[in-house]
XYZ file of C-alpha atoms in Angstrom:
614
model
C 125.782 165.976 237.484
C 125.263 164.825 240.969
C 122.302 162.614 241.813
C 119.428 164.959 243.521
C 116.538 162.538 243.646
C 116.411 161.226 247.443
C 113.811 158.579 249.308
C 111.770 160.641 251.789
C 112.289 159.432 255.719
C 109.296 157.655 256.825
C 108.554 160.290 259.402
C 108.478 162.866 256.678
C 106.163 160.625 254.365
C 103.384 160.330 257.598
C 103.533 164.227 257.764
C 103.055 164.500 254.127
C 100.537 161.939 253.994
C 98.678 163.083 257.172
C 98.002 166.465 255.725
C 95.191 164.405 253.227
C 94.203 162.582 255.962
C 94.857 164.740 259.123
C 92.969 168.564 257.937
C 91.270 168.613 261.622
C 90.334 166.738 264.766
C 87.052 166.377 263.190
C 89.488 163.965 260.610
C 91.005 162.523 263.551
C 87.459 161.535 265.371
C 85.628 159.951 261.963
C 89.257 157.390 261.331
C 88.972 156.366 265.327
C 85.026 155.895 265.045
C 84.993 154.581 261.690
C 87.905 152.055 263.019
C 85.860 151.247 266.244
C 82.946 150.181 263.504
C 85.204 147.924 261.491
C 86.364 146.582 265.003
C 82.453 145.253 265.436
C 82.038 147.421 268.084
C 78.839 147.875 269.699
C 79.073 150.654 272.072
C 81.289 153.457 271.487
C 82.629 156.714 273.735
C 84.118 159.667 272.091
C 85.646 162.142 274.958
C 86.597 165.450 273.658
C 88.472 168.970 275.285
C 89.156 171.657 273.682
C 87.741 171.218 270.409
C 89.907 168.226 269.789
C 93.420 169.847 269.839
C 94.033 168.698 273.515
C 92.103 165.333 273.363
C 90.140 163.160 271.162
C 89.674 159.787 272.445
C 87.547 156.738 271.320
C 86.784 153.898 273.586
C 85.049 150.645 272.168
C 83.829 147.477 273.290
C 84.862 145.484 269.740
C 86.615 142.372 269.177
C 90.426 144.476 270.113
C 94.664 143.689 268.736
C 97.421 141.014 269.375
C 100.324 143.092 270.792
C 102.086 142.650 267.156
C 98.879 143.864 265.463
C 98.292 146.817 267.905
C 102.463 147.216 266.970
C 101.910 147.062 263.488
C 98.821 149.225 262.623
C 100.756 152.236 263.118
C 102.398 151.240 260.189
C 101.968 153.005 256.894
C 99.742 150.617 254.029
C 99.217 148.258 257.057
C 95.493 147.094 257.146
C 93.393 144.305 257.972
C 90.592 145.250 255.370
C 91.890 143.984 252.472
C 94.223 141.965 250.572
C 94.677 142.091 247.137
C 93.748 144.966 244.422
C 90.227 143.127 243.492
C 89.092 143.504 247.085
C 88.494 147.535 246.494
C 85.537 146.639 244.334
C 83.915 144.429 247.321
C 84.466 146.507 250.312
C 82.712 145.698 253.044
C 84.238 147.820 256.302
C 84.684 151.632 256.571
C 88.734 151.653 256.230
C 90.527 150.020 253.618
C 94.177 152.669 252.883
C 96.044 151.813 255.894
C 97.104 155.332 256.126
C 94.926 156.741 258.802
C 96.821 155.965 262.555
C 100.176 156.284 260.730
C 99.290 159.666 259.396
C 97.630 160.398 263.019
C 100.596 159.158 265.378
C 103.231 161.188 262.967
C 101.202 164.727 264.032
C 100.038 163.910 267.205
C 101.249 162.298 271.011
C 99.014 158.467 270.736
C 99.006 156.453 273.255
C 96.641 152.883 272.498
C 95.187 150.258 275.017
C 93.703 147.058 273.167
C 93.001 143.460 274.360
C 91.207 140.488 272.392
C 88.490 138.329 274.109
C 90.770 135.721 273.990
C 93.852 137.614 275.508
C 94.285 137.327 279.820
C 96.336 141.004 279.309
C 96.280 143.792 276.686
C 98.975 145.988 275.476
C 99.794 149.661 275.649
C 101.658 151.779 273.190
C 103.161 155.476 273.256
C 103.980 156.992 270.008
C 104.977 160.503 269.837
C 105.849 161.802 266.076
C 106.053 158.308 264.843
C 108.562 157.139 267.449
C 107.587 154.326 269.692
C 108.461 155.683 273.142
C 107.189 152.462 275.243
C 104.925 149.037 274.508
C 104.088 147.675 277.689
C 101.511 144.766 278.622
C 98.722 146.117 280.742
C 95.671 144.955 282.384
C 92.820 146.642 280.172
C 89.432 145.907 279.175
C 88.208 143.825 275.973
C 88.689 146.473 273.242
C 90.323 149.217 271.874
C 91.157 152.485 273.694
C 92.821 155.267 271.304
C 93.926 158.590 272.859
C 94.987 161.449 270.267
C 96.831 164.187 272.268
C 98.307 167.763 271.230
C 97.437 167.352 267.235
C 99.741 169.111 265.581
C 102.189 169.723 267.745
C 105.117 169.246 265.784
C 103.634 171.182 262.979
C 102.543 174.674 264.758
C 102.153 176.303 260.901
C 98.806 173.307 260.877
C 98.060 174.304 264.065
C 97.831 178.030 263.777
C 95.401 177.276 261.136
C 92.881 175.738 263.366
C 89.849 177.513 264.147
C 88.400 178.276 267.767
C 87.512 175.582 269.483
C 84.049 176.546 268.998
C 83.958 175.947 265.481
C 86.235 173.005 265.553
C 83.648 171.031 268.014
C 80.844 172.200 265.427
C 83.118 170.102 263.149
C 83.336 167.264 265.346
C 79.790 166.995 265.877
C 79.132 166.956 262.100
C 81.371 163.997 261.806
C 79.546 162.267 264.884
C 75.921 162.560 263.583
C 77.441 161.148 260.134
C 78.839 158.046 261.739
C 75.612 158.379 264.408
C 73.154 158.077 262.124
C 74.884 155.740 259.018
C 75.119 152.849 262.186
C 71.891 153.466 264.750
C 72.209 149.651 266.051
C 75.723 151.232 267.905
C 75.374 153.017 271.176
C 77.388 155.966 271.151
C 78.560 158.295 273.815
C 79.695 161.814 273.320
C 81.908 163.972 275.913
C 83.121 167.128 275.715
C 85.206 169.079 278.913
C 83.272 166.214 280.955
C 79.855 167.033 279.856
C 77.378 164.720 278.258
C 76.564 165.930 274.718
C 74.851 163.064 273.464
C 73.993 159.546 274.809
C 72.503 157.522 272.204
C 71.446 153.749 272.420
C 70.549 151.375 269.716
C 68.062 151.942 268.009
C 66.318 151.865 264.793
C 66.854 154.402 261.764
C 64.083 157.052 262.519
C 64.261 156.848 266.283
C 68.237 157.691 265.848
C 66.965 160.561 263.609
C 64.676 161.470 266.767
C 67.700 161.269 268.751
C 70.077 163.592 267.394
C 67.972 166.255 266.147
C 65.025 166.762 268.553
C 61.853 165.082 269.228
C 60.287 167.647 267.210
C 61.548 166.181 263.986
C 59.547 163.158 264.173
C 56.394 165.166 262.919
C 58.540 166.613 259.955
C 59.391 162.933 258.224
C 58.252 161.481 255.846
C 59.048 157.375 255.144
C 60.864 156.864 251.641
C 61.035 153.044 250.395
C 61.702 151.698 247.395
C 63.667 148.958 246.090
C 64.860 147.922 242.441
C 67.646 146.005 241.093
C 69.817 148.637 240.738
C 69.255 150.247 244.243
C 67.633 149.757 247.462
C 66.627 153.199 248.827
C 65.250 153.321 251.844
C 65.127 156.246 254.575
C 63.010 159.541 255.329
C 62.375 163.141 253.868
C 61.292 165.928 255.792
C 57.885 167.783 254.461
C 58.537 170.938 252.258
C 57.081 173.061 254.862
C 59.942 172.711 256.838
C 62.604 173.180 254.064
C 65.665 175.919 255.352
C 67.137 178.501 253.765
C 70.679 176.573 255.256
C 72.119 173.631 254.636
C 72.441 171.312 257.751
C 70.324 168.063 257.371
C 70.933 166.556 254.564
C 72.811 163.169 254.631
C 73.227 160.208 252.069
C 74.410 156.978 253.054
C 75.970 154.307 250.401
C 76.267 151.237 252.097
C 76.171 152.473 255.053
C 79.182 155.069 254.064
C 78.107 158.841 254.735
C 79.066 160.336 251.163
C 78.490 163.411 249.505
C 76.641 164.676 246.074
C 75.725 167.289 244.491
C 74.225 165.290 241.721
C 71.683 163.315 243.645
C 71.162 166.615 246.072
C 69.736 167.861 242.532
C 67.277 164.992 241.969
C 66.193 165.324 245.431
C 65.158 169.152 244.519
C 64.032 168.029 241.504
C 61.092 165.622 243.245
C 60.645 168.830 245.881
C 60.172 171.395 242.819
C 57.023 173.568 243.339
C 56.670 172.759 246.470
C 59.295 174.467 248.204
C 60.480 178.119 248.642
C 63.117 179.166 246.002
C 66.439 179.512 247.692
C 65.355 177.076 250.143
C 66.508 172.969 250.773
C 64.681 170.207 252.345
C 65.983 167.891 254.498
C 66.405 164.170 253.961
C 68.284 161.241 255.558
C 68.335 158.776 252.825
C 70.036 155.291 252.622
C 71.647 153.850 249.163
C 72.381 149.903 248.974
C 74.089 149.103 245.942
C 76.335 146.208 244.951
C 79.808 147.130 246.414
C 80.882 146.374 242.662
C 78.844 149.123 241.229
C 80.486 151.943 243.439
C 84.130 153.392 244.105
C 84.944 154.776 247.315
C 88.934 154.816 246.567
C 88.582 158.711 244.999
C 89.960 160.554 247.815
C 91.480 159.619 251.533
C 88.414 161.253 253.203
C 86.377 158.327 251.392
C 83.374 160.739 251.014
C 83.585 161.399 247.218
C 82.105 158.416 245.650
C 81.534 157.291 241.886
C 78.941 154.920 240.881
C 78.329 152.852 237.558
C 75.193 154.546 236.478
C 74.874 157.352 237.932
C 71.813 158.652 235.458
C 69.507 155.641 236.613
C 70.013 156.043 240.184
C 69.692 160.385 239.958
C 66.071 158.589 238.178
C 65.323 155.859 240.492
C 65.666 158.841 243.627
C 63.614 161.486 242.033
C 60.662 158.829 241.535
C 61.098 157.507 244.790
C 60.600 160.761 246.585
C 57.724 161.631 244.259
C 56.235 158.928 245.026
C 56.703 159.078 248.769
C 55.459 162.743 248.764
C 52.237 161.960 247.099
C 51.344 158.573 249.027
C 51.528 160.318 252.107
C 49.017 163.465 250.705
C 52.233 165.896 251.106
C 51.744 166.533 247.390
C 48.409 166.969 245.265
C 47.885 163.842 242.911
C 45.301 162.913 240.758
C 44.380 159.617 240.407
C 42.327 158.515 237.690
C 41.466 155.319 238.810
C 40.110 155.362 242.074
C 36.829 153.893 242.772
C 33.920 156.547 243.202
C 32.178 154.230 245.171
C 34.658 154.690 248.129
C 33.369 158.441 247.957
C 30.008 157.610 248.529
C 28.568 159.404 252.031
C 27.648 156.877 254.723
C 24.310 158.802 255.192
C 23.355 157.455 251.579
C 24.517 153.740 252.010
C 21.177 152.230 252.755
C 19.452 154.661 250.319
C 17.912 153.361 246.722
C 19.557 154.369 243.836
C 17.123 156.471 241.498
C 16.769 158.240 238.495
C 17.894 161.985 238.552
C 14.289 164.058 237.587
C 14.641 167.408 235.220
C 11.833 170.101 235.879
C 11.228 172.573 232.752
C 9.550 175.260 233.161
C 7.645 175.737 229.983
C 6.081 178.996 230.415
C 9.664 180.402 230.431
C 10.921 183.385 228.176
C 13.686 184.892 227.884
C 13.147 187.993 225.694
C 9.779 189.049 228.418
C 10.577 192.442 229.439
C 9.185 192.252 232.900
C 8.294 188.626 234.278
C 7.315 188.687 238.254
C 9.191 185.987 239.914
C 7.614 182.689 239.996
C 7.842 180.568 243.490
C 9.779 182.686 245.175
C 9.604 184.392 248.586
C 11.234 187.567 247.541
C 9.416 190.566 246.970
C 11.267 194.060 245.533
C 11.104 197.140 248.326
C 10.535 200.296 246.914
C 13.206 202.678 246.376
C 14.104 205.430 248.620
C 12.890 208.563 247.600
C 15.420 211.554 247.177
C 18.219 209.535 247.285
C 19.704 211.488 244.350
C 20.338 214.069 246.650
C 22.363 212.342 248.827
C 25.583 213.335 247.500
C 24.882 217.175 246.356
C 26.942 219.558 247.911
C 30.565 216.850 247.750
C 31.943 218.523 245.207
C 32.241 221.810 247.295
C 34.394 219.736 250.050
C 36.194 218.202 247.423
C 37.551 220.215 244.734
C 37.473 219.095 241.341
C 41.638 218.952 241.222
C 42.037 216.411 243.837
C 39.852 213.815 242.916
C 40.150 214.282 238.840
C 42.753 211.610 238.817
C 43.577 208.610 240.648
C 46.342 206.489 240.922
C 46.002 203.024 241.162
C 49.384 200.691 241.837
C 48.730 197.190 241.573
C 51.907 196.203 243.456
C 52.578 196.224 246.804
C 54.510 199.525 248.134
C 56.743 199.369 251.296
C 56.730 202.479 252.603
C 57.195 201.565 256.022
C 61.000 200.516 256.215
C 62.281 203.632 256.555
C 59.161 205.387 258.586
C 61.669 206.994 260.739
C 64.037 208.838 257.951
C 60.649 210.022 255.548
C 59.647 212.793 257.959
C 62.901 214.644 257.805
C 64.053 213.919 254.363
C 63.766 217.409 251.720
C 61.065 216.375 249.787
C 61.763 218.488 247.070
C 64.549 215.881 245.779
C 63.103 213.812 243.044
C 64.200 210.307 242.502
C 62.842 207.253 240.404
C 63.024 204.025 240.952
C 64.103 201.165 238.061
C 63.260 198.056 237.469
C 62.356 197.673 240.985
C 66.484 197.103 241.513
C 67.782 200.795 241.060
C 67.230 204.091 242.613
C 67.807 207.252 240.000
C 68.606 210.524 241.544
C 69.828 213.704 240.006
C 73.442 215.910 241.273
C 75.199 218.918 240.276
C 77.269 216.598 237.828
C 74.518 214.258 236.489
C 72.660 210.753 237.673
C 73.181 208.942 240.752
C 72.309 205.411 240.172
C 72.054 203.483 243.575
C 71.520 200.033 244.098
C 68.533 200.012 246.744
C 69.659 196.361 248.232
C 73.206 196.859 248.889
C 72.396 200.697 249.654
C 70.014 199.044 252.867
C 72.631 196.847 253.694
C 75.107 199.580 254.261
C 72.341 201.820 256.524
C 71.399 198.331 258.430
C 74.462 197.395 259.004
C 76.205 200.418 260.547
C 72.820 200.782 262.121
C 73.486 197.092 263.840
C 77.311 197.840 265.221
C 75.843 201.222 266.941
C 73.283 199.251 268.895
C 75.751 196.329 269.482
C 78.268 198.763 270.456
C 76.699 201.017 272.100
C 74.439 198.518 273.331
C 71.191 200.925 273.247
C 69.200 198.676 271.150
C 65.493 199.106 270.876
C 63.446 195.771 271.233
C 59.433 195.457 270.383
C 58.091 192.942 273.193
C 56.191 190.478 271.886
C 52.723 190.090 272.985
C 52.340 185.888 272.600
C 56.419 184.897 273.066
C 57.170 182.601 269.654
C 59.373 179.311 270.385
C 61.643 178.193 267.957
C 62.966 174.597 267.299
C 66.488 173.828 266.694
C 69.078 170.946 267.521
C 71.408 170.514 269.933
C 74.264 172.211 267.499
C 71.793 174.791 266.288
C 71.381 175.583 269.854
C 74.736 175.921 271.059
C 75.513 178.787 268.308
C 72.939 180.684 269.768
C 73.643 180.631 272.583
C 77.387 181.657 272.099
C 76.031 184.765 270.397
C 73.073 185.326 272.720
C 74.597 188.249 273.907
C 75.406 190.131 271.053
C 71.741 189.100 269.542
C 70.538 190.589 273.090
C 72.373 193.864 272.153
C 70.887 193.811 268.697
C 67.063 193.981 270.701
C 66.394 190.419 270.683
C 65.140 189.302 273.817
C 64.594 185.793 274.736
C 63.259 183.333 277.945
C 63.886 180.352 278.118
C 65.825 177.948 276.315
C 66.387 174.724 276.549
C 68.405 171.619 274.206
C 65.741 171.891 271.656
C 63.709 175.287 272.142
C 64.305 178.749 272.073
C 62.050 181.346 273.235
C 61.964 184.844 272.117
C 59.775 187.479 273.883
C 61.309 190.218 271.866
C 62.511 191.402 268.027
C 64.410 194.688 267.063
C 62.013 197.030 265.729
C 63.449 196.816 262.455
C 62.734 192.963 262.530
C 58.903 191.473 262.304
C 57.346 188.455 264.087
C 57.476 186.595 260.645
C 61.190 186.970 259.878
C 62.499 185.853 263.334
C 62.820 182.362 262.045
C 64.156 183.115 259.100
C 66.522 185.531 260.978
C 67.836 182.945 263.450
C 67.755 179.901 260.661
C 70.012 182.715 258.297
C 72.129 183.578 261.135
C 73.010 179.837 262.236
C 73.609 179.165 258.434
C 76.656 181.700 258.092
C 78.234 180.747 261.679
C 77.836 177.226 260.890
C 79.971 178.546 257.500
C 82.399 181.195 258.800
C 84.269 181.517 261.693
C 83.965 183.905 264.342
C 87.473 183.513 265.979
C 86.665 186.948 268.268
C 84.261 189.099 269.662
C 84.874 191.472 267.263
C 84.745 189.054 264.094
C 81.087 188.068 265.587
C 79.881 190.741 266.121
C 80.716 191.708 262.516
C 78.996 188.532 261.036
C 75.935 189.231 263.147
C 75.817 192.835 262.042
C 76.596 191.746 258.435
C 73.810 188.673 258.644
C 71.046 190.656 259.899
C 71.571 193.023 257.441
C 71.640 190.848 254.198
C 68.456 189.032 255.786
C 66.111 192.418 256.947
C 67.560 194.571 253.953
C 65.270 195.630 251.015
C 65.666 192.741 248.055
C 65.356 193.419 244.339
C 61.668 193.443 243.247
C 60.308 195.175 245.725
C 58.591 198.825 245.218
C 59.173 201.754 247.458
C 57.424 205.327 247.230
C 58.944 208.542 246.881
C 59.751 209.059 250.921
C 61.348 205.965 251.125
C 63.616 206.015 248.106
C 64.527 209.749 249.234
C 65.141 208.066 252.663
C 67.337 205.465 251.960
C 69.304 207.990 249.514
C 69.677 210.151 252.648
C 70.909 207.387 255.262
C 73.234 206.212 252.919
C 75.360 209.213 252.170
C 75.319 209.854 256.213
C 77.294 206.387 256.619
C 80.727 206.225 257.250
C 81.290 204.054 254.447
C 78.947 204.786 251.480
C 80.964 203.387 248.719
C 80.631 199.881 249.552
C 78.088 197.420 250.883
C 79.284 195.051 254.018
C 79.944 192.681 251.392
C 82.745 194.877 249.937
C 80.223 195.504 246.801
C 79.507 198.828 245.268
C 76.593 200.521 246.174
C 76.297 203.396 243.826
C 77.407 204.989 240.771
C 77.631 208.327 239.021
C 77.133 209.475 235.492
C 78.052 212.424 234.531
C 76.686 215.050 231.669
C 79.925 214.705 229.553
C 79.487 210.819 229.997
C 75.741 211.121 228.802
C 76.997 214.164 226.075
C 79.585 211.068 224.645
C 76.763 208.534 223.797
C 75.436 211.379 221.398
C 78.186 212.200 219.277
């Protein structure tokens, strides 16, 4: 038998390789800032077009290459970082593989400028595909310039799989407030299609925070210190008023490494339970130092997935922490036993003698007199109004006995309202009953209609929602005092990519600016309350999805809006709403299903219900 087993090219290794490395040109800007970093940079320019799939450079001001190092780092396992095995266990710097600018230059067009302090000249490199095209000397600054053009060209299956370039710069700016916020001593510049997007100089931790997500944010944290010989935690925690229904700022940083966790995200809800909203999550930018023994970063190429030692004291050491910090600050009720009363004590009452309290009995006292006039006091009893048991003869003539012989008291809350504009036409003779506050019960010709109410309101909300969009006849309810809404710069730039589909919904809005939106109007189906929960929901599941059309956003708007406004398990509607929403759902188009692809009814029949008695 013939020998099948071959050595892969080295071009064909990089490709394999950079698809670990390589998943986006968010991938390609964290290597080139995270390099910049190691480099001891301390000012840093990322220039972006297109999302990233035409450009993504990174210009730094660090300490720069030889011409055989700047030749040689394109190499694959080729690193500075470390040396030998035992140095994984004492990293130090944000690289360490030696696989990301090999796995970049095999996918991509690179083209490098670098020069050491020490250096008169620099060099420049061209690599296309992992071929060297030209290195040339050339008069550059101290530093590295890296230039990543057309990623993925020599791929196009990769690059057909890239999103629009909308939701690949949401990407990139994820990755830039990671390596942002892990290093706020670095200035950083951001450009995208020659516009400023952020300009950030050095600063300290909370200011950066400031930075990056509004100046509103500085009211929301709160300082979180603590330091043991395990772990030094250090950072801040936004109050649990301000916990979202979406995911967006929450960061931890090992060593100054942005990682993620779902086991210490649970200890941080654990310290937030009972004060927060079910379903929501509070935000938190919170710093780990541990010794660079205790932790392994060398789990997977994006370096993000991290193990530690002991994991159970640290999840401990967090959730205390943040207790703590909470109830220092008076964010949280505490109790504290030993506080001194004296610090209680009024000013008025400072110079005041102390003295005996003085009990007055009155002896004369009895409790089993019939009639005792009041002693001491200045009120006297008014005579009663004479005939005043005639008052109400001649009601029950008005009011016949039938209609006021019973009444109906319902402790819960009924909404009754949701579907004021169906109830007036609906037959009211159909009788339906509602089920553990999840399930409408109505009768047919064949037997029971069960109906789920929540995806059932989806269904009528949604189609509702396309019309308007579509049609673009949408009512709006003006607002008589216009709310304004904080977001971030990212938050902001969603909206205002669907502002005009939201506009065709009935939403109206003024002005808006990098941190504020205005709205001076809300679809009629959508109250003043919700509107922040609407938008937060809404920037949630485009931060999540992607909208790569008009028509695919307009369909996640329709869909989100729905899922947010829709009726939710629990709550109680009356007879004319349940008969409503029975009604508006079998006029959709699509009655079956809920936008979600999720059954909204069912039918039993007799013979089904004649089976379970034989």
């Amino acid at each position: 038998m013939a020998d099948i087993i071959r050595l892969l090219p080295d071009h064909v290794a990089n490709q394999i390789a950079a698809g670990e490395v390589v998943q986006r040109p968010a991938s390609v800007v964290k290597e080139l800032l995270e390099n910049a970093i190691d480099a001891q940079s301390t000012d840093i320019k990322l220039i972006v077009k297109d999302g990233g799939k035409t450009l993504v450079q990174v210009v730094d001001n660090g300490m720069g290459m030889s011409d055989t190092d700047a030749r040689l780092s394109f190499e694959r396992h080729a690193t500075s970082k470390i040396q030998k095995a035992e140095d994984l266990f004492n990293l130090h710097t944000k690289g360490f593989r030696g696989e990301a600018l090999a796995s970049i230059a095999a996918i991509a067009h690179v083209e490098m400028m670098t020069r050491t302090g020490e250096d008169e000249v620099g060099t420049h490199i061209k690599i296309e595909g992992s071929k060297i095209i030209s290195q040339e000397v050339a008069v550059v600054p101290k530093g590295t310039s890296m230039m990543v053009k057309n990623l993925f060209f020599n791929i196009p299956a990769r690059r057909n799989f890239l999103k629009s370039d909308q939701v690949e710069f949401r990407h990139i700016v994820d990755e830039f407030h990671r390596v942002a916020l892990a290093h706020p001593q670095i200035s950083f510049s951001f450009y995208n299609n020659g516009s400023d997007v952020f300009n950030l100089p050095g600063n300290d931790f909370k200011k950066r925070i400031v930075q990056i997500f509004g100046r509103k944010t500085h009211e929301k944290l709160v300082p979180v210190n603590e330091e043991t010989n395990v772990v030094r935690i250090s950072g801040y925690i936004q109050k649990p008023e301000f916990a979202k229904k979406s995911r967006g700022e929450q960061f931890f940083f090992a060593n100054n490494r942005f990682i993620k966790s779902p086991y210490l995200h649970h200890a941080v809800l654990g310290a937030f339970e009972g004060l927060i909203r079910p379903g929501t999550h509070p935000g938190y930018f919170i710093c780990l130092e541990v010794d660079p023994a205790t932790i392994d970063i060398n789990i997977h190429p994006t370096k993000t997935e991290v193990k530690f030692d002991d994991e159970h004291t640290l999840y401990a050491y967090l959730k205390s922490t943040i207790k703590h910090s909470l109830g220092q600050f008076n964010v949280a009720p505490s109790l504290d036993f030993d506080k001194d009363q004296n610090l209680e004590t009024p000013y008025d009452f400072k110079d005041k003698a102390v003295s005996l309290p003085s009990i007055s009995v009155d002896a004369d006292f009895n409790p089993f007199e019939k009639s005792r006039a009041p002693k001491e006091s200045g009120y006297s009893r008014q005579p009663s109004a004479k005939g005043w048991e005639t008052m109400y003869q001649g009601l029950e003539r008005k009011f016949p006995q039938q209609d006021i012989g019973i009444l109906e008291m319902e402790s819960e809350g009924i909404n009754s309202s949701i579907f004021g504009s169906t109830a007036d036409t609906v037959d009211t003779i159909t009788t339906t009953f509602q089920l553990r506050k999840k399930y409408i019960i109505s009768t047919i010709k064949s037997g029971m209609l069960i109906i789920n109410q929540s995806r059932a309101h989806q269904r009528v909300l949604y189609e509702g929602f396309l019309r308007n969009i579509t049609i673009k006849e949408a009512v709006s309810q003006q607002l008589l005092f216009p709310l304004t809404l904080n977001f971030t710069r990212g938050e902001i730039s969603i909206l205002m990519e669907i502002q005009e589909s939201l506009s065709a919904v009935g939403f109206v809005f003024g002005d808006i600016t990098s941190e504020t939106v205005e709205v001076k109007g809300v679809p009629v189906v959508v109250t003043e309350s919700e509107v922040q929960m609407v938008m937060e929901q809404l920037i949630s599941d485009f931060q999540m999805e992607v909208a790569e059309d008009s028509f695919s956003q307009v369909d996640m708007l329709a869909k989100t809006l729905a899922k947010t406004l829709s009726v939710k398990t629990g709550e109680v509607l009356d007879q004319r709403s349940q008969i409503g929403l029975v009604n508006d759902l079998f006029a959709c188009k699509e009655s079956a299903l809920s936008p979600f692809n999720k059954r909204t009814y069912t039918t039993i029949t007799e013979s089904d219900i004649d089976r379970k008695f034989i």
